[in-house]
PDB file of C-alpha atoms and ligand atoms in Angstrom:
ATOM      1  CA  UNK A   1       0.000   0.000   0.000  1.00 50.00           C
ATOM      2  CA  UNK A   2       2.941   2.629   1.041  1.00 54.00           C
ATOM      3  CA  UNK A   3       4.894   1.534  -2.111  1.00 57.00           C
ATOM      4  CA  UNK A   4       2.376   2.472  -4.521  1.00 58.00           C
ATOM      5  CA  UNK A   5       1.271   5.969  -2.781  1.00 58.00           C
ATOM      6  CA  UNK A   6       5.219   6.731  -3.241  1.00 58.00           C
ATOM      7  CA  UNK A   7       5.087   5.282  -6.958  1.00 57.00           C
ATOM      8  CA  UNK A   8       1.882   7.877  -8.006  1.00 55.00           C
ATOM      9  CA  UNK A   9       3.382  10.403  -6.258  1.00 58.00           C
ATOM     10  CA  UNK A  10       6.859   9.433  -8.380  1.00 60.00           C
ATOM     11  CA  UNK A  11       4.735   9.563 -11.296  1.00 61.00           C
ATOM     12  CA  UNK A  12       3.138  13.129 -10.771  1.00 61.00           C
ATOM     13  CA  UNK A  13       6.638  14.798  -9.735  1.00 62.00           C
ATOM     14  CA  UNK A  14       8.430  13.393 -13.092  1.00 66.00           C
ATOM     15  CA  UNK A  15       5.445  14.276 -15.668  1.00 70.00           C
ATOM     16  CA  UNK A  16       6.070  18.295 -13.980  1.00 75.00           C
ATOM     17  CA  UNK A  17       9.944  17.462 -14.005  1.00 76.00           C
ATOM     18  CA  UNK A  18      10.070  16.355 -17.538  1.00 76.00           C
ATOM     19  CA  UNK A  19       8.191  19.352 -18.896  1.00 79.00           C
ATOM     20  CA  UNK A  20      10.095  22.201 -17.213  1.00 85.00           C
ATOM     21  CA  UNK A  21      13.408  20.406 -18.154  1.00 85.00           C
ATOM     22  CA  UNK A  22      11.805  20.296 -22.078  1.00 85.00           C
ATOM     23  CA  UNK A  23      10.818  23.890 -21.256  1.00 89.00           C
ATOM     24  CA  UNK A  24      14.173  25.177 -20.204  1.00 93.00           C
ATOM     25  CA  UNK A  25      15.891  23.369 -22.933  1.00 93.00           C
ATOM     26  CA  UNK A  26      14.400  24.977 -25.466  1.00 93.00           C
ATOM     27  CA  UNK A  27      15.063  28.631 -23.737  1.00 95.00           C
ATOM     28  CA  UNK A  28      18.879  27.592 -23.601  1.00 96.00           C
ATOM     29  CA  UNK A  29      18.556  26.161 -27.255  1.00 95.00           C
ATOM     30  CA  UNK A  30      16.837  29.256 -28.976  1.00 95.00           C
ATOM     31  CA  UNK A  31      18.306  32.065 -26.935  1.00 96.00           C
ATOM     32  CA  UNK A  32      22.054  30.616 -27.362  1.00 95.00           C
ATOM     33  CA  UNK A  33      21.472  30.073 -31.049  1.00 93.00           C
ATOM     34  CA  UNK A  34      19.990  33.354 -31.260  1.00 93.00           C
ATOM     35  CA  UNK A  35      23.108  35.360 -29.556  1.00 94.00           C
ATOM     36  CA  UNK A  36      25.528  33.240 -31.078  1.00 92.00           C
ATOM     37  CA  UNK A  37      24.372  33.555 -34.735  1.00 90.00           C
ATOM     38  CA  UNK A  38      23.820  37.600 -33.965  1.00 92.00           C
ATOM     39  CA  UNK A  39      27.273  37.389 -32.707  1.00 91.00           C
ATOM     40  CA  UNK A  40      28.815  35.732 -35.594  1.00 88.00           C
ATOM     41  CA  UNK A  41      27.196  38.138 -37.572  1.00 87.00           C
ATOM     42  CA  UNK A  42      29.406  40.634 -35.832  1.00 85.00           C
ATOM     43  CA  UNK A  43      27.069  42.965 -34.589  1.00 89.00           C
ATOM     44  CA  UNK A  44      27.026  45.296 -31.439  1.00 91.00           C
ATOM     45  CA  UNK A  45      27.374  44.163 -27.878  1.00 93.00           C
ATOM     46  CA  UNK A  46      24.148  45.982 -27.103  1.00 94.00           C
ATOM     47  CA  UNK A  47      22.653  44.437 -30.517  1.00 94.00           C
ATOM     48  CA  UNK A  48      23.861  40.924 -29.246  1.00 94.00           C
ATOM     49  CA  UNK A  49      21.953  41.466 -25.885  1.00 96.00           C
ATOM     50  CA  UNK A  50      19.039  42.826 -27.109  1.00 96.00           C
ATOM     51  CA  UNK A  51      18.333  40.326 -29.668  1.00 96.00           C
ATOM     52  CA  UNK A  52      18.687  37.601 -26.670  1.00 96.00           C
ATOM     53  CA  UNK A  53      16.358  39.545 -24.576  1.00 96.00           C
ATOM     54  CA  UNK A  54      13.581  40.010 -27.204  1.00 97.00           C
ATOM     55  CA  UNK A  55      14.447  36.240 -28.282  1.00 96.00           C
ATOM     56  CA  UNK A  56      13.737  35.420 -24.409  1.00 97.00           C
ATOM     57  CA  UNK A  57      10.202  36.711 -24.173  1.00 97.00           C
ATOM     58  CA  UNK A  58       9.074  36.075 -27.975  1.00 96.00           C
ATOM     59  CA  UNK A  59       9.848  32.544 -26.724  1.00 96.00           C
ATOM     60  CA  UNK A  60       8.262  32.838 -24.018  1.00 96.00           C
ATOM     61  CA  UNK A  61       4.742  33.890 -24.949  1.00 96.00           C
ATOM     62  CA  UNK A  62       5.394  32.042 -27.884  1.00 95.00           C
ATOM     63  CA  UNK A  63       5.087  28.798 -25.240  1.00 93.00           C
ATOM     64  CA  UNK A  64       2.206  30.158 -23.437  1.00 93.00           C
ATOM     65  CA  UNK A  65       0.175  31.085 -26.109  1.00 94.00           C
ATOM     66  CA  UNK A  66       0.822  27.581 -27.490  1.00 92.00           C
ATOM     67  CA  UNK A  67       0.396  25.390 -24.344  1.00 90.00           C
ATOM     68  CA  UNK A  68      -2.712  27.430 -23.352  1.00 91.00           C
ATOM     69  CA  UNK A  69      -4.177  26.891 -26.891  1.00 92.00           C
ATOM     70  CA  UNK A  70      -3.448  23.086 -27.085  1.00 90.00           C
ATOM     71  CA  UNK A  71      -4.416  22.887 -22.980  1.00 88.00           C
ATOM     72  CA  UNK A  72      -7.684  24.797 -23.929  1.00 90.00           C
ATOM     73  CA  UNK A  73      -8.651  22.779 -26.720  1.00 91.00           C
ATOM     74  CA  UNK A  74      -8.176  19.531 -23.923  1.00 89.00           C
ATOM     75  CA  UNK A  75     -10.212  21.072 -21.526  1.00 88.00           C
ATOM     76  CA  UNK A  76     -12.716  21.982 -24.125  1.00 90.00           C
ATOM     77  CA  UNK A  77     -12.401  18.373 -24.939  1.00 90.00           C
ATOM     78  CA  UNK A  78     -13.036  16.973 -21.698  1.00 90.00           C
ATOM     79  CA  UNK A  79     -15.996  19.211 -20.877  1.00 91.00           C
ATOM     80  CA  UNK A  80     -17.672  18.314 -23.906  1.00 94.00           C
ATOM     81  CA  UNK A  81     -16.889  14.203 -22.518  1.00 93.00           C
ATOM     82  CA  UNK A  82     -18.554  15.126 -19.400  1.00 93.00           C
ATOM     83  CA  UNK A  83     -21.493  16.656 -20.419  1.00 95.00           C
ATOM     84  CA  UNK A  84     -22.407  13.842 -22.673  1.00 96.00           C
ATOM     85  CA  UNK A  85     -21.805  11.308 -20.084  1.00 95.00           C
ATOM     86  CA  UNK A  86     -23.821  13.497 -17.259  1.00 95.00           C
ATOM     87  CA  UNK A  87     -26.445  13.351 -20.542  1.00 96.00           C
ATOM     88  CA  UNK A  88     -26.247   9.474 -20.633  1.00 96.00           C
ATOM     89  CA  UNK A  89     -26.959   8.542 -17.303  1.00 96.00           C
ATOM     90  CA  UNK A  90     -29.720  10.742 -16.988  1.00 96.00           C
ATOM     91  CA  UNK A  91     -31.237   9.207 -20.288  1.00 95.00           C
ATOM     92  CA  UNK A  92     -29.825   5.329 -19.561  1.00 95.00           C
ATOM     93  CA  UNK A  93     -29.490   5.050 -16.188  1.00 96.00           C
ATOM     94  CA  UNK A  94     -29.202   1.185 -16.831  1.00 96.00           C
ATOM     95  CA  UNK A  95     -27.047   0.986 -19.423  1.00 96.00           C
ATOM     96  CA  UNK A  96     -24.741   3.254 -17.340  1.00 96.00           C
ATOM     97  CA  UNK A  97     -24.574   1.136 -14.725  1.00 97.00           C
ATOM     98  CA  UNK A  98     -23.972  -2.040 -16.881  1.00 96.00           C
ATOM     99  CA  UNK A  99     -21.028  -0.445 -18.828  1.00 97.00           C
ATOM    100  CA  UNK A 100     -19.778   0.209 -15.038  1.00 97.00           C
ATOM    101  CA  UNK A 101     -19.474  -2.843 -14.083  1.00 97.00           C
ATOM    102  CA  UNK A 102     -18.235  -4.244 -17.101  1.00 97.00           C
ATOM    103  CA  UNK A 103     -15.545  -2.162 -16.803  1.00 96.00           C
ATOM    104  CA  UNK A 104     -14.679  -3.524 -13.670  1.00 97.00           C
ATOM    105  CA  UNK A 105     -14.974  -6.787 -14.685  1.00 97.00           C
ATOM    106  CA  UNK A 106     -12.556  -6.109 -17.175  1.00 96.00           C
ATOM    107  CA  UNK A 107     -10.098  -5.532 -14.868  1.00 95.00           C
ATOM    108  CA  UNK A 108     -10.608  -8.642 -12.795  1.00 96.00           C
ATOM    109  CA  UNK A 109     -13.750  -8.302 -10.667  1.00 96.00           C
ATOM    110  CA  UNK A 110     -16.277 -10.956 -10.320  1.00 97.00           C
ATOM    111  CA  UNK A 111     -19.812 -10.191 -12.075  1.00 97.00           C
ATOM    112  CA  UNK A 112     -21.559 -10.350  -8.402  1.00 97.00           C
ATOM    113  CA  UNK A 113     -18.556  -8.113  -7.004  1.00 97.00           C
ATOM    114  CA  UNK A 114     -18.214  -5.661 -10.053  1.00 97.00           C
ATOM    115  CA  UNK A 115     -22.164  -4.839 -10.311  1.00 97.00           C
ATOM    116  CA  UNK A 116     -22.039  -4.242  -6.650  1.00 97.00           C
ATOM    117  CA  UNK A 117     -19.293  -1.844  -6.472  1.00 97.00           C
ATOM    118  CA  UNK A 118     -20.840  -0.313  -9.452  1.00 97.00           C
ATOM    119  CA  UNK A 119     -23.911   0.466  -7.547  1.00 97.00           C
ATOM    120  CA  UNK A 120     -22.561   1.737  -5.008  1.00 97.00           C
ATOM    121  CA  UNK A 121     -20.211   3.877  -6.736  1.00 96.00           C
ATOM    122  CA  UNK A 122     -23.344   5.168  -9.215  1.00 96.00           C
ATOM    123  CA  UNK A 123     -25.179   5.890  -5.665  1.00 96.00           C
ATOM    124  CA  UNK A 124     -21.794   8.010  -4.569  1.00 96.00           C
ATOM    125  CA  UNK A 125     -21.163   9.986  -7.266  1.00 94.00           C
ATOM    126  CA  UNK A 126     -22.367   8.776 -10.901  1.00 95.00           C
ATOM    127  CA  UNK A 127     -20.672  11.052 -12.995  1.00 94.00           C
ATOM    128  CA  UNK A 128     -17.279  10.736 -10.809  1.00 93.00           C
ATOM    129  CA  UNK A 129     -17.221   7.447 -11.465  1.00 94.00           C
ATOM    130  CA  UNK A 130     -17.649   6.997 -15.065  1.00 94.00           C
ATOM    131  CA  UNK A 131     -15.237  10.070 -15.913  1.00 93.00           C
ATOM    132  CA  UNK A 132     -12.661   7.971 -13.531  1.00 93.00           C
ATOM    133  CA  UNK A 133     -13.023   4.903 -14.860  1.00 94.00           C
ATOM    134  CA  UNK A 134     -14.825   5.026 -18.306  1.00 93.00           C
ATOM    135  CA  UNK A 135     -13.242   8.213 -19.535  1.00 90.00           C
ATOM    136  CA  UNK A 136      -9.760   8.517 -17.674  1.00 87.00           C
ATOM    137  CA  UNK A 137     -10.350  11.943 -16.219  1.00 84.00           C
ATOM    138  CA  UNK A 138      -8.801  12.520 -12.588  1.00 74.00           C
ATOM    139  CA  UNK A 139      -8.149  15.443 -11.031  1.00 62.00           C
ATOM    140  CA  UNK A 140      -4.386  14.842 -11.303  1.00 58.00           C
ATOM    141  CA  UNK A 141      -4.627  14.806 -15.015  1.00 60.00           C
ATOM    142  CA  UNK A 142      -7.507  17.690 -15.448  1.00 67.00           C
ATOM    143  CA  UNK A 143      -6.946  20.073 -18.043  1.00 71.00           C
ATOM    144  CA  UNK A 144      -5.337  23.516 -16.567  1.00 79.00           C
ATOM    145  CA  UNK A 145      -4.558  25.951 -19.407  1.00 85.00           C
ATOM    146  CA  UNK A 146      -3.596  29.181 -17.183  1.00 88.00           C
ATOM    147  CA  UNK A 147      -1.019  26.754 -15.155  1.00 88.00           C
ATOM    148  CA  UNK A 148       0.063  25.219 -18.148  1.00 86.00           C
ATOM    149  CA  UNK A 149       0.854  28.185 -19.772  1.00 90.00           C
ATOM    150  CA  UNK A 150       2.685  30.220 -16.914  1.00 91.00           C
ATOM    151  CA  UNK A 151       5.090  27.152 -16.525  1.00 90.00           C
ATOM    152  CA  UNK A 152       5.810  26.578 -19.899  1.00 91.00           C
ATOM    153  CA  UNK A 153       6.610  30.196 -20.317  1.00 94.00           C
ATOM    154  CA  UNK A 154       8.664  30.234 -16.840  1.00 95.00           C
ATOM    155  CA  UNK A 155      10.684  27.161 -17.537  1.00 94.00           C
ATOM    156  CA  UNK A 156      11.278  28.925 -20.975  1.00 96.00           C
ATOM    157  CA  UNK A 157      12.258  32.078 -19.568  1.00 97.00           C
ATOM    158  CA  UNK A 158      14.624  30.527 -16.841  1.00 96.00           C
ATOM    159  CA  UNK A 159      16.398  28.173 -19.535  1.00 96.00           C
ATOM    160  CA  UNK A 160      16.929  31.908 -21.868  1.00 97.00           C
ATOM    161  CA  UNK A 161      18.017  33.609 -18.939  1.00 97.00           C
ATOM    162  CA  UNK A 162      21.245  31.286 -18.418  1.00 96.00           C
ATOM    163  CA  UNK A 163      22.555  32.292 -21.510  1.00 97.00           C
ATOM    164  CA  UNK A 164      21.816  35.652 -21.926  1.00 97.00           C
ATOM    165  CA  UNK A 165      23.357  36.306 -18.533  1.00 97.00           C
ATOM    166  CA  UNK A 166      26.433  34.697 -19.519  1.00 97.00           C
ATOM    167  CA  UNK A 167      26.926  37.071 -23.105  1.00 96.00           C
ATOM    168  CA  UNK A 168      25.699  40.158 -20.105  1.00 95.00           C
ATOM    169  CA  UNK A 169      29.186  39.097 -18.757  1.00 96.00           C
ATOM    170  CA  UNK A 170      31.168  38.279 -21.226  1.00 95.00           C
ATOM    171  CA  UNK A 171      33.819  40.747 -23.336  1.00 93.00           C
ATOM    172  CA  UNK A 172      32.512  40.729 -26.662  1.00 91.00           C
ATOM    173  CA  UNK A 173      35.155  39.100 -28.086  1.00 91.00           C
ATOM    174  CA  UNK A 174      34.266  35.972 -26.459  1.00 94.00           C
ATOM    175  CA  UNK A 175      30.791  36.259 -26.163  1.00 93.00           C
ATOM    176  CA  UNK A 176      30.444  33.189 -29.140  1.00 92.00           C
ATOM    177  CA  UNK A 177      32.948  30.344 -27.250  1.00 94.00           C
ATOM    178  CA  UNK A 178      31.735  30.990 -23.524  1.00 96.00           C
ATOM    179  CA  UNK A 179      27.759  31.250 -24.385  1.00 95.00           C
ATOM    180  CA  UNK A 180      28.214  27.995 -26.548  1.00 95.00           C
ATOM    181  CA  UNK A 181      30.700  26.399 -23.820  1.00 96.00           C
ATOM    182  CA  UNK A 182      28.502  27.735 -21.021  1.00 96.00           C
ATOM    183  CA  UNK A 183      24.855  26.748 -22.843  1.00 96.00           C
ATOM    184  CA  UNK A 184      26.131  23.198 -22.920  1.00 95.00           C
ATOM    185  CA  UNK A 185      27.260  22.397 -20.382  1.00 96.00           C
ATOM    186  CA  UNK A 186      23.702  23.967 -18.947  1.00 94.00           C
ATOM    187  CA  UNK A 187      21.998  21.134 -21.756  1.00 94.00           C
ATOM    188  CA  UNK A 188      24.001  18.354 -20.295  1.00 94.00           C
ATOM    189  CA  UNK A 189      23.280  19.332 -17.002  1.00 92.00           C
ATOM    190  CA  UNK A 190      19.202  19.225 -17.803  1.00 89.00           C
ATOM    191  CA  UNK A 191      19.312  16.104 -20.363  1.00 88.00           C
ATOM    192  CA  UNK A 192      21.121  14.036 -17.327  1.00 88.00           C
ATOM    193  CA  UNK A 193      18.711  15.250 -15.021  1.00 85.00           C
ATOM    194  CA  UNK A 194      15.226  14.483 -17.017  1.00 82.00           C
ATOM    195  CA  UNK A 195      17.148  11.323 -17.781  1.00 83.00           C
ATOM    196  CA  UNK A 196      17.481  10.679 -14.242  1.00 82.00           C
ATOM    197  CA  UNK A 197      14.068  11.715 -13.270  1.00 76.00           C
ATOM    198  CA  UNK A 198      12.828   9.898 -15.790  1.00 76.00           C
ATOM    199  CA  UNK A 199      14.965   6.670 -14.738  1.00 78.00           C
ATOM    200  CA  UNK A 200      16.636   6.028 -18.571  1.00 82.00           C
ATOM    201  CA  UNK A 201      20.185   5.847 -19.119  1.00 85.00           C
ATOM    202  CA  UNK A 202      21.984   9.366 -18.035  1.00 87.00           C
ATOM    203  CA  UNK A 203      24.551   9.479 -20.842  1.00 90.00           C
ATOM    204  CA  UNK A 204      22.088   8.734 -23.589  1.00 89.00           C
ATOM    205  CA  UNK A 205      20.009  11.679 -22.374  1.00 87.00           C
ATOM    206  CA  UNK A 206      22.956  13.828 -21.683  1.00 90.00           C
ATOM    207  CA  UNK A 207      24.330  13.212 -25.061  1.00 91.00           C
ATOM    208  CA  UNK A 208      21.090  13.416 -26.727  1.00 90.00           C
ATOM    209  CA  UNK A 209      20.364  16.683 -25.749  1.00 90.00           C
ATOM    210  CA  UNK A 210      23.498  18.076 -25.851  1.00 92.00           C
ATOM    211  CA  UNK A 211      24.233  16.891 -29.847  1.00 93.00           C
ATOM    212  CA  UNK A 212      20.941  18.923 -31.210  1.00 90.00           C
ATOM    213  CA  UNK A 213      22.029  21.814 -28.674  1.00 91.00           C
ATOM    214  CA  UNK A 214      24.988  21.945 -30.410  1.00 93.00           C
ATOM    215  CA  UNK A 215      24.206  21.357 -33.814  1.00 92.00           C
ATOM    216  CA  UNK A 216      21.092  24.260 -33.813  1.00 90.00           C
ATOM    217  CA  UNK A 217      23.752  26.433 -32.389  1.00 90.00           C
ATOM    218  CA  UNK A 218      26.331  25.532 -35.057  1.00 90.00           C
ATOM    219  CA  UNK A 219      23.445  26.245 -37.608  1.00 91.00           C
ATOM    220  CA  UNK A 220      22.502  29.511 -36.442  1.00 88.00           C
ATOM    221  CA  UNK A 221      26.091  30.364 -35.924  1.00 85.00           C
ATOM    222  CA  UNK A 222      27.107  29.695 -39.283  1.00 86.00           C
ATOM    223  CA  UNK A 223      23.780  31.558 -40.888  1.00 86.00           C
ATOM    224  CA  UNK A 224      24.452  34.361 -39.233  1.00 83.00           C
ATOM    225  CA  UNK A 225      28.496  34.269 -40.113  1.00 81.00           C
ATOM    226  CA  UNK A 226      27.569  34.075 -43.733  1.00 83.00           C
ATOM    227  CA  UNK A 227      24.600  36.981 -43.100  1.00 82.00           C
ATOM    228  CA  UNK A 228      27.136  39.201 -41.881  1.00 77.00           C
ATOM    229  CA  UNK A 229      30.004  38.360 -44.393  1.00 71.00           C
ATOM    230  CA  UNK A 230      27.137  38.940 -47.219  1.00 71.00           C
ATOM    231  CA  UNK A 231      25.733  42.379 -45.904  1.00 65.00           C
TER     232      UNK A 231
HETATM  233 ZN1   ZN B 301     -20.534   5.950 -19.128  1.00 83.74          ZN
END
């Protein structure tokens, strides 16, 4: 009983884990791209940082507007669920119940045993049951656009920040090598941590996340190297 309390609270803590490490890696990924290729483009220190600070919050709202779209349209989803099934158990009461307990004998109660819980969990709370057990919907897993939004867009905002502090402090001449050095060792930090949260091999993460960090960086570097030779 204790173990699998722990386990579903495990479960909860690495589905929030996972998506603020996603979220910051894509704040170091776009914001280090963005003041690297600026940078190879040789433009202005204040140029450089100003570019990473508007690339920080277009990213940012960017990933709220998109997480509370996709989150809204899921919520909208499940409403719509719910308000059919609160429709079919006031029309087929019967039915209801039936495709209850089927259900639970599905998963390995007796017929006497499942119709009975069924009952009584149609007498507790109808409608709680069937969007628990027919449709999946818990209040762990409800739709939350607004929360889903805000976090996306702080992870986001936390992963630019790194970065864009570092080129703050760096001579200009150096800006490129210790925002690239400094951004991935940041990536390798987060890819061995999700990998770890997520309890799949540390290097493979690490190295996974660290390769495409480096390779959109070496892209945007080299775009904005041949940008600035051509202009
Ligand atoms: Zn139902």
């Amino acid at each position: 009983m204790a173990g699998s309390h722990q386990e579903r609270h495990f479960a909860e803590r690495i589905g929030w884990l996972r998506a603020a490490v996603l979220g910051a890696n894509d704040g170091i990924v776009s914001t280090a791209s963005l003041l690297t290729g600026v940078a190879a483009a040789n433009a202005a220190r204040s140029d450089i940082l100003i570019s990473g600070l508007a690339g920080l919050v277009a990213g940012a709202m960017s990933m709220a507007a998109g997480e509370y779209v996709s989150v809204s349209s899921q919520s909208d989803t499940e409403q719509a669920d719910l308000a059919r099934e609160k429709k079919e158990l006031e029309t087929d009461p019967e039915f209801e119940l039936e495709e209850l307990a089927g259900i639970y004998i599905e998963r390995g109660l007796t017929v006497e045993l499942a119709t009975e819980v069924a009952k009584q969990l149609t007498a507790h709370d109808a409608l709680g049951a069937h969007a628990r057990d027919e449709l999946g919907l818990t209040e762990i897993h409800t739709a939350r656009p607004v929360q889903a939004a805000l976090s996306s867009a702080l992870t986001f905002a936390v992963g630019a920040a790194l970065p864009l502090v570092v080129a703050w402090f760096s001579p200009e001449k150096s800006i490129i090598s210790l925002v690239t050095v400094s951004s991935l060792a940041f990536l390798a930090l987060l890819g061995g941590l999700a990998a770890k949260a997520g309890g799949s091999g540390i290097l493979r993460g690490t190295l996974r996340v660290t390769i495409w960090g480096a390779l959109a960086m070496a892209a945007t570097a080299l775009v904005g190297y041949l940008f600035g030779a051509v202009v």
